[in-house]
């Protein structure tokens, strides 16, 4: 079982729909990241959170530490939101160990396609 | 205020050649991470470096791969005697000072193709 599981793997939505992407992890973490990757492009860090909720524009990220679960929501989705969304965690073990202090473990990504 | 700069964006090599991938971190960042994304797979950690030091190379293949982050200049990921299985996108990320929860800023990646 992977340490970080994302669902769904693929998601197609109509423009304007509310979108939710889920991330579950099996280890204690110090932080969770949501990243966006466009086709053939680089990776953009959307959020880093360790508790509660963060909002940036139409994007909202939440995390429940007790349940080891995070969600990324996109309100009023748009075709330009089409991308792969990746969840990544930094485990507590790696955080306290000076050797592997800050490596990330990634989910396999969710391919989002928003149709006009 | 340039972000993380990786070059080249695309690199083609023949089997047996060497590949050098460069990463210039964001200004003021002294921590560099290299990640690899194989075709149809997720990102995997390779190595974490600070200036002149390798902190964690637990994700690096034991042979043919090496990384450095000299006092001056970019971080270099070097792959010797490349094989077809090295074809992947290699991403670099950087973060500022020490501290447990510093965000990582990613570059656009280098797409390595082995003929």
Short mmCIF file of C-alpha atoms in Angstrom, two decimals:
data_model
loop_
_atom_site.label_atom_id
_atom_site.label_comp_id
_atom_site.label_asym_id
_atom_site.label_seq_id
_atom_site.Cartn_x
_atom_site.Cartn_y
_atom_site.Cartn_z
CA UNK A 1 0.00 0.00 0.00
CA UNK A 2 1.36 3.40 -0.96
CA UNK A 3 1.95 5.89 1.82
CA UNK A 4 -0.06 8.48 -0.13
CA UNK A 5 -3.24 7.59 -2.00
CA UNK A 6 -5.19 9.97 -4.19
CA UNK A 7 -8.67 9.68 -5.62
CA UNK A 8 -9.97 9.81 -8.16
CA UNK A 9 -7.16 9.04 -10.61
CA UNK A 10 -9.05 10.78 -13.40
CA UNK A 11 -11.79 13.37 -13.19
CA UNK A 12 -13.74 15.05 -15.96
CA UNK A 13 -16.01 17.96 -15.11
CA UNK A 14 -18.05 20.59 -16.90
CA UNK A 15 -17.02 24.19 -16.60
CA UNK A 16 -18.49 25.73 -13.47
CA UNK A 17 -18.69 22.52 -11.47
CA UNK A 18 -17.39 22.21 -7.92
CA UNK A 19 -14.49 19.76 -7.83
CA UNK A 20 -13.04 17.73 -4.99
CA UNK A 21 -9.83 15.72 -5.06
CA UNK A 22 -8.98 13.54 -2.09
CA UNK A 23 -5.71 12.48 -0.51
CA UNK A 24 -5.22 9.89 2.23
CA UNK A 25 -1.94 9.05 3.86
CA UNK A 26 -0.82 6.35 6.23
CA UNK A 27 2.04 7.99 8.13
CA UNK A 28 2.32 10.78 10.66
CA UNK A 29 3.14 13.96 8.82
CA UNK A 30 4.53 17.40 9.54
CA UNK A 31 3.12 18.96 6.38
CA UNK A 32 1.05 18.19 3.30
CA UNK A 33 1.47 19.84 -0.07
CA UNK A 34 -0.88 20.20 -3.01
CA UNK A 35 0.90 20.67 -6.33
CA UNK A 36 -0.31 21.38 -9.85
CA UNK A 37 1.38 20.04 -12.98
CA UNK A 38 0.34 21.13 -16.46
CA UNK A 39 1.02 18.91 -19.49
CA UNK A 40 4.64 19.22 -20.52
CA UNK A 41 5.11 21.88 -17.92
CA UNK A 42 6.54 22.44 -14.54
CA UNK A 43 5.15 21.97 -11.09
CA UNK A 44 3.52 24.72 -9.11
CA UNK A 45 3.08 24.52 -5.38
CA UNK A 46 -0.51 25.42 -4.54
CA UNK A 47 -0.68 24.88 -0.78
CA UNK A 48 1.37 23.66 2.12
CA UNK A 49 -0.68 22.93 5.22
CA UNK A 50 -0.34 21.14 8.51
CA UNK A 51 -3.79 21.80 9.97
CA UNK A 52 -7.15 23.31 9.18
CA UNK A 53 -7.92 25.00 5.92
CA UNK A 54 -6.33 27.36 3.40
CA UNK A 55 -7.93 29.30 0.58
CA UNK A 56 -6.42 30.96 -2.46
CA UNK A 57 -8.80 32.32 -5.05
CA UNK A 58 -11.04 29.50 -6.20
CA UNK A 59 -8.90 26.84 -4.53
CA UNK A 60 -9.48 25.54 -1.02
CA UNK A 61 -7.40 22.93 0.76
CA UNK A 62 -8.40 21.21 3.98
CA UNK A 63 -6.69 18.68 6.16
CA UNK A 64 -7.88 16.41 8.97
CA UNK A 65 -4.84 15.21 10.87
CA UNK A 66 -6.75 12.68 12.98
CA UNK A 67 -8.24 11.03 9.91
CA UNK A 68 -5.03 11.41 7.86
CA UNK A 69 -6.98 12.94 5.01
CA UNK A 70 -6.85 16.08 2.91
CA UNK A 71 -9.06 17.48 0.19
CA UNK A 72 -8.47 20.00 -2.56
CA UNK A 73 -11.56 21.83 -3.76
CA UNK A 74 -11.94 23.96 -6.86
CA UNK A 75 -14.99 26.20 -7.05
CA UNK A 76 -16.43 27.42 -10.36
CA UNK A 77 -14.03 25.23 -12.32
CA UNK A 78 -12.63 26.46 -15.62
CA UNK A 79 -10.92 24.67 -18.55
CA UNK A 80 -7.63 26.33 -17.53
CA UNK A 81 -7.80 24.33 -14.28
CA UNK A 82 -7.17 21.19 -16.35
CA UNK A 83 -3.96 19.70 -15.01
CA UNK A 84 -2.61 16.94 -12.81
CA UNK A 85 -3.03 17.65 -9.11
CA UNK A 86 -0.55 15.96 -6.81
CA UNK A 87 -0.65 15.47 -3.07
CA UNK A 88 2.69 15.13 -1.25
CA UNK A 89 3.52 14.63 2.41
CA UNK A 90 6.53 15.11 4.60
CA UNK A 91 6.45 12.41 7.23
CA UNK A 92 7.21 13.14 10.86
CA UNK A 93 9.95 10.51 10.78
CA UNK A 94 11.69 12.33 7.96
CA UNK A 95 11.10 15.68 9.61
CA UNK A 96 12.96 14.84 12.79
CA UNK A 97 15.70 12.84 11.17
CA UNK A 98 18.48 15.14 10.08
CA UNK A 99 19.36 12.81 7.27
CA UNK A 100 16.04 12.80 5.50
CA UNK A 101 14.77 16.03 6.94
CA UNK A 102 12.60 17.27 4.18
CA UNK A 103 12.00 14.81 1.42
CA UNK A 104 8.46 14.52 0.11
CA UNK A 105 6.45 11.41 -0.66
CA UNK A 106 4.03 11.90 -3.53
CA UNK A 107 0.67 10.53 -4.52
CA UNK A 108 0.21 9.31 -8.07
CA UNK A 109 -1.77 12.38 -9.05
CA UNK A 110 -5.28 13.16 -10.23
CA UNK A 111 -5.74 14.10 -13.88
CA UNK A 112 -8.43 16.78 -14.01
CA UNK A 113 -10.08 17.75 -17.28
CA UNK A 114 -12.58 20.60 -17.26
CA UNK A 115 -14.69 20.79 -20.39
CA UNK A 116 -16.04 24.08 -21.71
CA UNK B 1 12.85 37.49 -8.74
CA UNK B 2 13.48 34.42 -10.82
CA UNK B 3 12.15 31.09 -9.68
CA UNK B 4 13.96 27.79 -9.75
CA UNK B 5 15.74 27.55 -13.08
CA UNK B 6 16.47 24.21 -14.67
CA UNK B 7 18.35 23.62 -17.88
CA UNK B 8 18.19 22.26 -20.35
CA UNK B 9 14.42 21.86 -20.66
CA UNK B 10 14.92 18.93 -22.99
CA UNK B 11 17.97 16.72 -23.29
CA UNK B 12 18.49 13.87 -25.73
CA UNK B 13 21.30 11.40 -25.22
CA UNK B 14 22.32 8.09 -26.75
CA UNK B 15 22.82 5.04 -24.61
CA UNK B 16 26.20 5.13 -22.90
CA UNK B 17 26.55 8.91 -22.95
CA UNK B 18 26.55 11.19 -19.94
CA UNK B 19 23.71 13.51 -18.99
CA UNK B 20 24.19 16.65 -16.90
CA UNK B 21 21.16 18.41 -15.54
CA UNK B 22 21.47 21.82 -13.91
CA UNK B 23 19.39 23.53 -11.28
CA UNK B 24 19.76 27.07 -10.03
CA UNK B 25 17.69 27.52 -6.87
CA UNK B 26 15.69 30.59 -6.08
CA UNK B 27 17.70 33.51 -4.78
CA UNK B 28 18.39 33.06 -1.11
CA UNK B 29 17.60 29.34 -1.12
CA UNK B 30 20.32 27.04 0.10
CA UNK B 31 18.48 23.71 -0.01
CA UNK B 32 18.00 21.76 -3.23
CA UNK B 33 16.01 18.60 -3.90
CA UNK B 34 15.97 16.44 -7.02
CA UNK B 35 12.96 14.36 -7.98
CA UNK B 36 12.38 11.98 -10.88
CA UNK B 37 9.13 11.33 -12.68
CA UNK B 38 9.23 8.19 -14.82
CA UNK B 39 6.69 7.90 -17.66
CA UNK B 40 3.22 7.14 -16.31
CA UNK B 41 4.52 7.19 -12.74
CA UNK B 42 4.48 9.61 -9.85
CA UNK B 43 7.30 11.76 -8.58
CA UNK B 44 9.99 10.09 -6.51
CA UNK B 45 12.55 11.72 -4.27
CA UNK B 46 16.17 11.27 -5.33
CA UNK B 47 18.49 13.49 -3.32
CA UNK B 48 18.55 16.46 -0.96
CA UNK B 49 21.54 18.79 -0.86
CA UNK B 50 22.68 21.88 0.91
CA UNK B 51 25.64 23.94 -0.25
CA UNK B 52 28.61 21.59 -0.60
CA UNK B 53 26.82 18.80 1.30
CA UNK B 54 24.65 15.85 0.41
CA UNK B 55 22.12 15.53 3.21
CA UNK B 56 20.04 12.60 1.99
CA UNK B 57 20.65 10.51 -1.09
CA UNK B 58 18.41 7.62 -0.14
CA UNK B 59 16.43 7.89 -3.38
CA UNK B 60 19.41 7.87 -5.73
CA UNK B 61 20.26 4.74 -7.69
CA UNK B 62 23.48 3.33 -6.29
CA UNK B 63 25.34 3.39 -9.60
CA UNK B 64 25.80 5.94 -12.40
CA UNK B 65 23.97 8.76 -10.59
CA UNK B 66 25.61 11.55 -8.64
CA UNK B 67 24.65 15.01 -7.48
CA UNK B 68 26.48 18.05 -6.24
CA UNK B 69 25.69 21.55 -5.07
CA UNK B 70 28.92 23.52 -5.06
CA UNK B 71 29.58 26.69 -3.13
CA UNK B 72 29.28 28.65 -6.35
CA UNK B 73 27.06 27.76 -9.26
CA UNK B 74 24.07 25.51 -9.83
CA UNK B 75 23.33 22.09 -8.48
CA UNK B 76 24.21 19.36 -10.97
CA UNK B 77 22.58 15.96 -11.34
CA UNK B 78 24.90 13.74 -13.35
CA UNK B 79 23.96 10.45 -14.95
CA UNK B 80 26.79 8.43 -16.42
CA UNK B 81 26.41 5.76 -19.11
CA UNK B 82 22.73 6.46 -19.57
CA UNK B 83 20.30 3.67 -20.36
CA UNK B 84 16.79 3.74 -21.83
CA UNK B 85 15.28 3.42 -18.36
CA UNK B 86 16.75 6.80 -17.40
CA UNK B 87 14.28 8.51 -19.72
CA UNK B 88 12.17 10.64 -17.40
CA UNK B 89 11.40 14.15 -16.27
CA UNK B 90 13.79 15.36 -13.59
CA UNK B 91 12.56 18.11 -11.33
CA UNK B 92 14.51 20.28 -8.98
CA UNK B 93 13.03 22.14 -6.03
CA UNK B 94 14.55 24.57 -3.59
CA UNK B 95 13.67 25.91 -0.18
CA UNK B 96 15.08 28.63 2.02
CA UNK B 97 16.54 28.35 5.49
CA UNK B 98 16.44 25.38 7.74
CA UNK B 99 13.26 24.63 9.57
CA UNK B 100 10.86 21.79 9.35
CA UNK B 101 8.07 23.23 7.30
CA UNK B 102 9.54 25.36 4.60
CA UNK B 103 7.73 25.25 1.25
CA UNK B 104 9.55 23.85 -1.75
CA UNK B 105 9.53 25.75 -5.02
CA UNK B 106 9.79 23.63 -8.15
CA UNK B 107 11.48 24.23 -11.47
CA UNK B 108 9.98 23.38 -14.85
CA UNK B 109 11.96 20.16 -15.08
CA UNK B 110 14.33 18.62 -17.58
CA UNK B 111 12.89 16.02 -19.92
CA UNK B 112 15.60 13.46 -20.60
CA UNK B 113 15.17 11.16 -23.57
CA UNK B 114 17.55 8.29 -24.22
CA UNK B 115 17.78 7.01 -27.78
#
